[in-house]
Short mmCIF file of N, CA and C in Angstrom, two decimals:
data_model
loop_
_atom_site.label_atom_id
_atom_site.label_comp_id
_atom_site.label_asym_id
_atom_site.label_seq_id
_atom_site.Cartn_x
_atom_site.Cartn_y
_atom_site.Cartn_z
N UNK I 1 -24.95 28.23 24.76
CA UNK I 1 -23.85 28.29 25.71
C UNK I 1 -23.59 26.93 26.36
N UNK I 2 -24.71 26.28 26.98
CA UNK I 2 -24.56 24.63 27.33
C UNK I 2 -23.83 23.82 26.47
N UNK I 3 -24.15 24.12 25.12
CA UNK I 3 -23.40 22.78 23.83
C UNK I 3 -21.65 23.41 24.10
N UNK I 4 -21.75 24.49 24.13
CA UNK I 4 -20.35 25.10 24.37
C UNK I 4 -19.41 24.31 25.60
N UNK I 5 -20.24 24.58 26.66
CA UNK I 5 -19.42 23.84 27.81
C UNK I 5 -19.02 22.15 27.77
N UNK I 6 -20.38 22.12 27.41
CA UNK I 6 -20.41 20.31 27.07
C UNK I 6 -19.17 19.57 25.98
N UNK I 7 -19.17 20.48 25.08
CA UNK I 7 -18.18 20.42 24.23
C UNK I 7 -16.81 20.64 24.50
N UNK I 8 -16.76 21.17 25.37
CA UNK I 8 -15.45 21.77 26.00
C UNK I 8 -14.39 20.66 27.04
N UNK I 9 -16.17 20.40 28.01
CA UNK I 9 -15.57 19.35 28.75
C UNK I 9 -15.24 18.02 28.12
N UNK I 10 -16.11 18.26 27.10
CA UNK I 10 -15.34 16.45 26.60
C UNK I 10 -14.07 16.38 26.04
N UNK I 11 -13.38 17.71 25.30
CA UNK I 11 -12.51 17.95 25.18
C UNK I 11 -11.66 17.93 25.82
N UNK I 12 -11.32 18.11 27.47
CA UNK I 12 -10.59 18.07 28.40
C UNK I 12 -10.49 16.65 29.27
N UNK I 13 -11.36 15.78 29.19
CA UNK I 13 -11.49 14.84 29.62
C UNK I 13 -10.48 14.11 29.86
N UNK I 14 -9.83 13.44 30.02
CA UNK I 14 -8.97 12.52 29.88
C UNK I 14 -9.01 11.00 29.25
N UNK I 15 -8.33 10.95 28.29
CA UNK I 15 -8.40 10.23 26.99
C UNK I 15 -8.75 8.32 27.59
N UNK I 16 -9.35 8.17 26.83
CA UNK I 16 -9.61 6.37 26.70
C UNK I 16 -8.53 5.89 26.31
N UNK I 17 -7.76 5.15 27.45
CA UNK I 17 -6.44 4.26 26.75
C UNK I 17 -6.50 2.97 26.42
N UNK I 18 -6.24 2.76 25.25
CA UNK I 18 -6.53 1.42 24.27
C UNK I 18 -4.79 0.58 23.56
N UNK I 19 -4.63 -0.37 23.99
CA UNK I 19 -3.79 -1.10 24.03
C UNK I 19 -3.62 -2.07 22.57
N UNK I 20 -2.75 -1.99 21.70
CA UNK I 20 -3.32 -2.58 20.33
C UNK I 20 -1.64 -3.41 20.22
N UNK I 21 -2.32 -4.24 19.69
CA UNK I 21 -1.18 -5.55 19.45
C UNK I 21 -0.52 -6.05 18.04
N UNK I 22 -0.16 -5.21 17.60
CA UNK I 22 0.71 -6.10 15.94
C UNK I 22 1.57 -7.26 16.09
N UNK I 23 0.78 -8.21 16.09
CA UNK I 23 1.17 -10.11 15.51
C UNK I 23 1.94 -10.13 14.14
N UNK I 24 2.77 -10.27 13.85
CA UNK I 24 3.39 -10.56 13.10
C UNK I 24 4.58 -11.33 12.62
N UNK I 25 4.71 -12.41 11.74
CA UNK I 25 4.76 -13.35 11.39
C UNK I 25 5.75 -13.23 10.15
N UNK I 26 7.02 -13.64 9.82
CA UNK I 26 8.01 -14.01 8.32
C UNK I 26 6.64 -14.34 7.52
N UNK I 27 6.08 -14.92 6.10
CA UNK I 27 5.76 -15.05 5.27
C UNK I 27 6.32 -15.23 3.78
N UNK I 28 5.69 -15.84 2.59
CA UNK I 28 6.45 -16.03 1.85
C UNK I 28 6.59 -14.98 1.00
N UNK I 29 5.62 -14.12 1.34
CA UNK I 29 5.67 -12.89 0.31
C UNK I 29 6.41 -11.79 1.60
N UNK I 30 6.98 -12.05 2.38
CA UNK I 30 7.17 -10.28 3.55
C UNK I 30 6.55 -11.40 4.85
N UNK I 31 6.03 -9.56 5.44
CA UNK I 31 5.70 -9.85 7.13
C UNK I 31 3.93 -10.26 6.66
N UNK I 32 3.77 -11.17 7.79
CA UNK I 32 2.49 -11.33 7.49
C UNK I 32 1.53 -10.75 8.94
N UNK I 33 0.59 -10.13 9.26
CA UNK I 33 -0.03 -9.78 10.38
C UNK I 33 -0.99 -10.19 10.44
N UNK I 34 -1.40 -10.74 12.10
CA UNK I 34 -2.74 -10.94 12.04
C UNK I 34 -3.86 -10.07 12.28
N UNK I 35 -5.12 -9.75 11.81
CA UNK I 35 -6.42 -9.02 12.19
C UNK I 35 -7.48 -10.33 11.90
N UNK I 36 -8.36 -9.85 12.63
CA UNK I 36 -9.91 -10.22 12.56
C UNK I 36 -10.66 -9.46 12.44
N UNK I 37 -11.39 -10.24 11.50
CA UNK I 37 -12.57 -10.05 11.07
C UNK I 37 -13.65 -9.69 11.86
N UNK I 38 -14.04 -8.53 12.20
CA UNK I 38 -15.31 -8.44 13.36
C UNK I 38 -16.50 -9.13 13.06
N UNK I 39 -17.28 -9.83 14.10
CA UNK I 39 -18.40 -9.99 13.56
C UNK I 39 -19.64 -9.42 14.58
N UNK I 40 -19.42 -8.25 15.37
CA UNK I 40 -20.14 -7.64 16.34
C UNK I 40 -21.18 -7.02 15.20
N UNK I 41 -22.13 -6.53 15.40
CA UNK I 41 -23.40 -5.79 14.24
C UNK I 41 -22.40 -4.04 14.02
N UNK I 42 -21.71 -3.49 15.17
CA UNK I 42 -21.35 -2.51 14.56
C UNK I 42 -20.14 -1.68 14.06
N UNK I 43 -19.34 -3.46 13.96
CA UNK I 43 -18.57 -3.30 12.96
C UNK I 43 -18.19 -4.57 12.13
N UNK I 44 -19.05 -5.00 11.95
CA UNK I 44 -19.14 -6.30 11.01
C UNK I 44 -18.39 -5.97 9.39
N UNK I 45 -17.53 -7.36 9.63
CA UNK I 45 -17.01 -7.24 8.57
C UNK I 45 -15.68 -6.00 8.29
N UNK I 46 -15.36 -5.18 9.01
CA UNK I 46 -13.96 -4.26 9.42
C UNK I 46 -12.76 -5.70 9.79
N UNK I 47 -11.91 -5.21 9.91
CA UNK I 47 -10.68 -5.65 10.51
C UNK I 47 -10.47 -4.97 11.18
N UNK I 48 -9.32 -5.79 11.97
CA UNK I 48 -8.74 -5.03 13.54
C UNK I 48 -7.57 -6.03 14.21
N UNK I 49 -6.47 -5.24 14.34
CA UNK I 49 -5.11 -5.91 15.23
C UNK I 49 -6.02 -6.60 16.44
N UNK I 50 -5.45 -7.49 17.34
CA UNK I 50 -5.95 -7.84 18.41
C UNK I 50 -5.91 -6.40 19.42
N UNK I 51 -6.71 -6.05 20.35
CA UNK I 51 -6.42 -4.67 21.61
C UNK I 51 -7.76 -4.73 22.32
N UNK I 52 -7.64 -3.42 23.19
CA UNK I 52 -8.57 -3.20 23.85
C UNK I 52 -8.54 -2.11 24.52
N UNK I 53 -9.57 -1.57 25.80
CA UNK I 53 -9.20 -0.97 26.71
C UNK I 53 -8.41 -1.15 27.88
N UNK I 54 -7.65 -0.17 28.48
CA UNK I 54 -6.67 -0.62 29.69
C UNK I 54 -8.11 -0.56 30.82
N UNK I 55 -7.68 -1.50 31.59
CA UNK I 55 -8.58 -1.87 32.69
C UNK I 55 -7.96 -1.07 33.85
N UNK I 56 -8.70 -0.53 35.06
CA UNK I 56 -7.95 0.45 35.89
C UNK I 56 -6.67 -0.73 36.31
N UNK I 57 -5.71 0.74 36.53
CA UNK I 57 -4.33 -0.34 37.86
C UNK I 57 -4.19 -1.21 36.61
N UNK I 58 -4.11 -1.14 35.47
CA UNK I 58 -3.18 -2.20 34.40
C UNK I 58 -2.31 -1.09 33.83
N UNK I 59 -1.00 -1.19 33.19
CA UNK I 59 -0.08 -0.96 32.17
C UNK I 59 -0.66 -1.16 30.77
N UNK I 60 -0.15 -0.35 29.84
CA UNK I 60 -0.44 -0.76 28.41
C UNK I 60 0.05 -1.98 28.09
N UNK I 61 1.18 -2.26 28.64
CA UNK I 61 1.91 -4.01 28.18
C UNK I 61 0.40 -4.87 28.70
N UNK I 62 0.11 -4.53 30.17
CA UNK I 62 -0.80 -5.63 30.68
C UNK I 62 -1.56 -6.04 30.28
N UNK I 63 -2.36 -4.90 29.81
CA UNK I 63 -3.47 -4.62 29.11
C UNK I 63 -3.45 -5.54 27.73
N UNK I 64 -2.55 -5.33 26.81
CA UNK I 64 -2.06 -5.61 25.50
C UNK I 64 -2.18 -7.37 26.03
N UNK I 65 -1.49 -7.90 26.95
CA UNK I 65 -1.02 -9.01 27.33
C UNK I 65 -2.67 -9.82 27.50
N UNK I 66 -3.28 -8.95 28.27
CA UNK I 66 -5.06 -9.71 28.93
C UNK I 66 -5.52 -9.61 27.23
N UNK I 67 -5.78 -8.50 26.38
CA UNK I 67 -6.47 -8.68 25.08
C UNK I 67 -5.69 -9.37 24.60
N UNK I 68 -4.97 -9.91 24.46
CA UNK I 68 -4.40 -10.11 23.48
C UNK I 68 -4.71 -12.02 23.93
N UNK I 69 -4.61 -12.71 24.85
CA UNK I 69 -5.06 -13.73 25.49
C UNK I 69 -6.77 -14.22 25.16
N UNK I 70 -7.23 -13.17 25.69
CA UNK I 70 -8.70 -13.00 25.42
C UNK I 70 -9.20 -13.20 24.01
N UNK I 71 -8.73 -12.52 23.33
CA UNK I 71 -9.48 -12.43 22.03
C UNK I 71 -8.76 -13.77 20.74
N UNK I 72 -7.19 -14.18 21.37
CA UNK I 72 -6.89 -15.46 20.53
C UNK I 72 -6.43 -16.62 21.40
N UNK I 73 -6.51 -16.50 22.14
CA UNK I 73 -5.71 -17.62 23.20
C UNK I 73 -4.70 -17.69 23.78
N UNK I 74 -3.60 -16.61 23.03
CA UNK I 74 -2.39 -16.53 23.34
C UNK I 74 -1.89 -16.00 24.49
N UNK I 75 -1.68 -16.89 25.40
CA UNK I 75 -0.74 -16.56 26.41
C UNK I 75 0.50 -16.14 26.17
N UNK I 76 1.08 -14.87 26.57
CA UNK I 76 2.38 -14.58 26.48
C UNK I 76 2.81 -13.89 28.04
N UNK I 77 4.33 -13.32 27.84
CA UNK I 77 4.61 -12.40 29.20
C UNK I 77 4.83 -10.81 28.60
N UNK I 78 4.18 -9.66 29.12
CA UNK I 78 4.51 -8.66 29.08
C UNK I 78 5.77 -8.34 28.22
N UNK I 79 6.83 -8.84 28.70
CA UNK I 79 8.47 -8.36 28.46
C UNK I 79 8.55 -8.95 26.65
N UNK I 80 7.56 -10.04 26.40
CA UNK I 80 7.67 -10.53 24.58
C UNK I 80 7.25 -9.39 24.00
N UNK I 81 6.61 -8.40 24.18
CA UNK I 81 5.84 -7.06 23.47
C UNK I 81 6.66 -6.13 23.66
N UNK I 82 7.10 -5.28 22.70
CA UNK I 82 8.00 -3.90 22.53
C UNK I 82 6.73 -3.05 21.41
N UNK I 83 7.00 -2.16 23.03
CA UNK I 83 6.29 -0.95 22.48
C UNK I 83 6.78 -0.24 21.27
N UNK I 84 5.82 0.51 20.37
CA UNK I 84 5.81 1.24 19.18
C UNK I 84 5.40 2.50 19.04
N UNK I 85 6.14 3.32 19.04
CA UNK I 85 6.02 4.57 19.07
C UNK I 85 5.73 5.33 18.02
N UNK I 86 4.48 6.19 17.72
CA UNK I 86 4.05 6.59 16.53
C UNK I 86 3.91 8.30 17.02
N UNK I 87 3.50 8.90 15.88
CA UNK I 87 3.30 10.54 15.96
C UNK I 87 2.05 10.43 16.46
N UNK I 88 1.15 9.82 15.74
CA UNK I 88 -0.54 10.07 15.90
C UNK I 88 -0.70 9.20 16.72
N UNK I 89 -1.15 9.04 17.94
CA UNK I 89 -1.76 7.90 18.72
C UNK I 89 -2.90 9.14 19.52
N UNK I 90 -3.56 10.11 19.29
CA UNK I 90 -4.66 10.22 19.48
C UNK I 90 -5.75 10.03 18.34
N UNK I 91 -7.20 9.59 19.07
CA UNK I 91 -7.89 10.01 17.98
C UNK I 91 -9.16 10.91 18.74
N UNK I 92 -9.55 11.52 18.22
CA UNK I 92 -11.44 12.37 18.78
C UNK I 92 -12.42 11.98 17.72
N UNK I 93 -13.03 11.19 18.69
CA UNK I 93 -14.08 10.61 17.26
C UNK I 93 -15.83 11.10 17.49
N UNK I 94 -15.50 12.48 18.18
CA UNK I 94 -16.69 13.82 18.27
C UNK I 94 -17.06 13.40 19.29
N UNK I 95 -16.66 12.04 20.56
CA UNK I 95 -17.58 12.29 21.61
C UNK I 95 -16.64 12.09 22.85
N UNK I 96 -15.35 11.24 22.32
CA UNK I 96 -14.38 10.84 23.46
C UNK I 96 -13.06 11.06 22.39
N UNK I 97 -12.12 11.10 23.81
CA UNK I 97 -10.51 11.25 22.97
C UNK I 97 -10.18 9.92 23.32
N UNK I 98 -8.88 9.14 22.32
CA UNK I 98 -8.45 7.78 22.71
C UNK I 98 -6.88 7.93 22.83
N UNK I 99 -6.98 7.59 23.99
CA UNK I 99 -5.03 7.75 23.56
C UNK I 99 -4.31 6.09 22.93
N UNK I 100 -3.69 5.69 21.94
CA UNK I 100 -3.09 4.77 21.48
C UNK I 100 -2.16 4.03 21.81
N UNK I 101 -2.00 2.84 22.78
CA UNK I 101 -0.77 1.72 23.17
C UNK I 101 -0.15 1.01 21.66
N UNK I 102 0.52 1.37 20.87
CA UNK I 102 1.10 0.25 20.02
C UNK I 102 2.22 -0.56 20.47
N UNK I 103 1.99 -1.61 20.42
CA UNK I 103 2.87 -2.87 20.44
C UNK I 103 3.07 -3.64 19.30
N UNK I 104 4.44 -4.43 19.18
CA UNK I 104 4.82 -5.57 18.20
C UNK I 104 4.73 -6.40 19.00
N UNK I 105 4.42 -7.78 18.43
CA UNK I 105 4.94 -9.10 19.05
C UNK I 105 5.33 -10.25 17.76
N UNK I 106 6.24 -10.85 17.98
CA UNK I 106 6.84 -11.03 16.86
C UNK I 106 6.66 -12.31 17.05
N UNK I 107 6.25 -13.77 15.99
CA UNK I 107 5.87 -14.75 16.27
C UNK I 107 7.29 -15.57 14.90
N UNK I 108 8.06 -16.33 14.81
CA UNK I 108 9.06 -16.91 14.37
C UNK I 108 8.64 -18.06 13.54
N UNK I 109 7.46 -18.38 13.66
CA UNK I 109 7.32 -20.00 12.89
C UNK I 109 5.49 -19.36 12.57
N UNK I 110 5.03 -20.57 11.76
CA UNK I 110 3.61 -20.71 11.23
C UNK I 110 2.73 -21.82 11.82
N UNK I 111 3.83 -22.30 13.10
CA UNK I 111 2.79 -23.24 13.94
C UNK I 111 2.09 -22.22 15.34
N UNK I 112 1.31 -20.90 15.24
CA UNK I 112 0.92 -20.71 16.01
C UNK I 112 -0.38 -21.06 15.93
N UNK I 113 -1.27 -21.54 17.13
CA UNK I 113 -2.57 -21.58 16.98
C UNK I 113 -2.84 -20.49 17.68
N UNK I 114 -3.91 -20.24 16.86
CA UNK I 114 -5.03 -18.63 17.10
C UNK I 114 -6.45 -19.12 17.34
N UNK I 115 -6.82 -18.92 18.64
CA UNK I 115 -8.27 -19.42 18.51
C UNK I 115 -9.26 -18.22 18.49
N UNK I 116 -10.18 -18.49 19.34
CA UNK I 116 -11.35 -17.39 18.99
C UNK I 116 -12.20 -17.55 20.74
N UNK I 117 -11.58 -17.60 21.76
CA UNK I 117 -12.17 -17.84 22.93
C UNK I 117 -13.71 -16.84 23.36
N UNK I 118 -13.60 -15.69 22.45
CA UNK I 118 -14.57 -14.59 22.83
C UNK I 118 -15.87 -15.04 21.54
N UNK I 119 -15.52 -15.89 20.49
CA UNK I 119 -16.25 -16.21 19.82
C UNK I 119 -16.52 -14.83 18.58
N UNK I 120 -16.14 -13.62 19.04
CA UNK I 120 -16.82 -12.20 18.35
C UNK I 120 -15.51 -11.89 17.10
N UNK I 121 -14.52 -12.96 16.99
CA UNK I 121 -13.36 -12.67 15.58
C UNK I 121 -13.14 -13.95 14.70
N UNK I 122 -12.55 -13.75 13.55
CA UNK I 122 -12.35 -14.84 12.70
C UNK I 122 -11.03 -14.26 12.33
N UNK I 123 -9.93 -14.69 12.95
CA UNK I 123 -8.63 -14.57 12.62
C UNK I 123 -7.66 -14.81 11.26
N UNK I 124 -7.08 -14.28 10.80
CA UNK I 124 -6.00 -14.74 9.27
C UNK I 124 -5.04 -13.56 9.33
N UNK I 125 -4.41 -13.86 7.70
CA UNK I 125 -2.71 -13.56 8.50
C UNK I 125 -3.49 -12.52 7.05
N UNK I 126 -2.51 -11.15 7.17
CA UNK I 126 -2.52 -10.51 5.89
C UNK I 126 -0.96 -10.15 5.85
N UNK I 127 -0.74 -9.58 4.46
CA UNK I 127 0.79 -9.08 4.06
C UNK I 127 0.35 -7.80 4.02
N UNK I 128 1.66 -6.92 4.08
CA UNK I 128 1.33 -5.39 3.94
C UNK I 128 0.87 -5.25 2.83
N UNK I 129 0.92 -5.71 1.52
CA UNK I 129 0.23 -5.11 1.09
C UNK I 129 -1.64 -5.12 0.31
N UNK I 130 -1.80 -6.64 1.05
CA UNK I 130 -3.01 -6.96 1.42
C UNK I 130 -3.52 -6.00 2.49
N UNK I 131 -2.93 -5.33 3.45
CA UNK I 131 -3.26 -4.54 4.45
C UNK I 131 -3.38 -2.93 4.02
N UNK I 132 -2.52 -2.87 3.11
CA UNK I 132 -2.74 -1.12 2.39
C UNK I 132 -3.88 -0.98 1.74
N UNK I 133 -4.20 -1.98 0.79
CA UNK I 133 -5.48 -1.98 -0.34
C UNK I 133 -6.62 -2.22 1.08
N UNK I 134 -6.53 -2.49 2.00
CA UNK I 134 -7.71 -2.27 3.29
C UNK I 134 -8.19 -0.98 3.51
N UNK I 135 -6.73 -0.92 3.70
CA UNK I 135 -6.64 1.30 4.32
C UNK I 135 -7.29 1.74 3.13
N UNK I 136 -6.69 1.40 1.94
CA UNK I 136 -7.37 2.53 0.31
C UNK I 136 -8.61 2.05 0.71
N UNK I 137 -9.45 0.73 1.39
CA UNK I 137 -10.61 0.81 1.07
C UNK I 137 -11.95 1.11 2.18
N UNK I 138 -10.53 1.74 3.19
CA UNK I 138 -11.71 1.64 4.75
C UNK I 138 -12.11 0.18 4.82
N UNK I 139 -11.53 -0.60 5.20
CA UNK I 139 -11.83 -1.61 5.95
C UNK I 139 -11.42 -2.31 7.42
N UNK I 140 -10.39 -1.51 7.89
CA UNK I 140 -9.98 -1.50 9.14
C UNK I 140 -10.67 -0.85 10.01
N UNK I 141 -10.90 -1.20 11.38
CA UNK I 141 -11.36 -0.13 12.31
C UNK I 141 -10.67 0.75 12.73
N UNK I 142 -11.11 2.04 13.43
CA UNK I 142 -10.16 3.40 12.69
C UNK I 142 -8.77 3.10 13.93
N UNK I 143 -9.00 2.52 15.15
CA UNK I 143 -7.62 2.08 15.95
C UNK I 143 -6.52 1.07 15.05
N UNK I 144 -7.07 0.03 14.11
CA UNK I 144 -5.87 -0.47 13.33
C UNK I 144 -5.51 0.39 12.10
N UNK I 145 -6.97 1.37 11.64
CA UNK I 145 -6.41 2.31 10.36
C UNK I 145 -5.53 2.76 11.05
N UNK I 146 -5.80 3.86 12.16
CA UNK I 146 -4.94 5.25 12.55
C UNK I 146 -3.06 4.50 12.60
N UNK I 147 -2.82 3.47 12.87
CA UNK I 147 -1.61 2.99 12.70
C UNK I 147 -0.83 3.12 11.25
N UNK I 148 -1.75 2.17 10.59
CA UNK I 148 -1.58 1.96 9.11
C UNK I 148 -0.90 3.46 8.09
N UNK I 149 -1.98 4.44 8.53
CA UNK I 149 -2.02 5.53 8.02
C UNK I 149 -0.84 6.39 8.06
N UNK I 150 -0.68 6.34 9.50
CA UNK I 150 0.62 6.79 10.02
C UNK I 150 1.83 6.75 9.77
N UNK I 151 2.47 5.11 9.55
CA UNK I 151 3.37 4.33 9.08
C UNK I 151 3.45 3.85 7.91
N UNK I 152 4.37 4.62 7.00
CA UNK I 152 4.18 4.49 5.64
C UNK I 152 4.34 2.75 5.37
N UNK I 153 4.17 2.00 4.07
CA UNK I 153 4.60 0.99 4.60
C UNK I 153 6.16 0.47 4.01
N UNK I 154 6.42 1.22 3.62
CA UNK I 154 8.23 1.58 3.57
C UNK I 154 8.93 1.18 5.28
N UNK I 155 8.46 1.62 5.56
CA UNK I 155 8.92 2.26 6.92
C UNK I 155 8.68 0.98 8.26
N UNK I 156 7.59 0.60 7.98
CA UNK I 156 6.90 -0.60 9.06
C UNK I 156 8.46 -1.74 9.48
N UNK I 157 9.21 -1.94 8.59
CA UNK I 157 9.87 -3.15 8.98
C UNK I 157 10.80 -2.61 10.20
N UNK I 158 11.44 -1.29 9.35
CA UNK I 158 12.29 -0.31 10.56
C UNK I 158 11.77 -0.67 11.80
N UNK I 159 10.37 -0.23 11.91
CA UNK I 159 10.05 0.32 12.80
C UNK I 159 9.61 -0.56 14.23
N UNK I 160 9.63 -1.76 13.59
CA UNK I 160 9.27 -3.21 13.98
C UNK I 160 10.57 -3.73 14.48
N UNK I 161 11.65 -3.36 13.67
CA UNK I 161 12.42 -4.52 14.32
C UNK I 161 13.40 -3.22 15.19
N UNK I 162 13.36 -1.78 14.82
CA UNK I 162 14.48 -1.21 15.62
C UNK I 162 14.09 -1.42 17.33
#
């Protein structure tokens, strides 16, 4: 009866909100996006959009705006990010629920510098369809899969620029 309740309440909880950032870039083949390479022990070697958690009293833009600073250097303003609206932006991964911030930010040229201020990513650009053969192979972490998955990649440019 305890595993019952316990189970119940985590179910009701109120979801972890996580703020995720699609960088993306013209290219010579299409759009090109950036992920990094994790190199934390427990998810070494995955990919992942730049994001994070919303910090209390932040917005998903804000939020998106502080990770997104943090983890490459990039200073931007809130108002450069347009939100992205998907079907699936929960996930339950058996112990917490996450609710999903997607954002675009759209970068115009190939002189951006991307650094690594947190030291824990190794940044590069992929094309969609360097990014699908990821998804066929589980190599994303499941906040940049659950996007991927979602958004056919037919569909991504729509969805980016409407």
């Amino acid at each position: 009866m305890l595993e019952k309740e316990a189970s119940d309440l985590l179910e009701t909880k109120a979801p972890i909100s996580v703020a995720i950032i699609l960088v993306f870039r013209p290219g010579d083949l299409g759009l090109e996006f950036l992920l990094a390479e994790r190199q934390d022990a427990k998810f070494k070697k995955k990919l992942a959009c730049p994001g994070g958690r919303l910090e209390l009293g932040e917005s998903a833009a804000e939020a998106a705006q502080r990770e997104l600073f943090e983890e490459t250097g990039l200073a931007i303003v809130p108002e450069n990010l347009k939100e992205i609206k998907v079907s699936n932006s929960f996930i339950w991964d058996g112990r917490s629920k996450y609710k999903f911030y997607f954002f675009s930010l759209f970068f115009s040229g190939d002189d951006i510098e991307i650094g690594n201020p947190e030291g824990k990513h190794e940044w590069s650009w992929y094309t969609l369809d360097q990014i699908y053969e990821l998804v066929e192979k589980n190599l994303l972490l499941p906040i940049s899969l659950t996007f991927f998955q979602t958004v056919s990649k037919d569909k991504i440019e729509n969805l980016l620029y409407s």
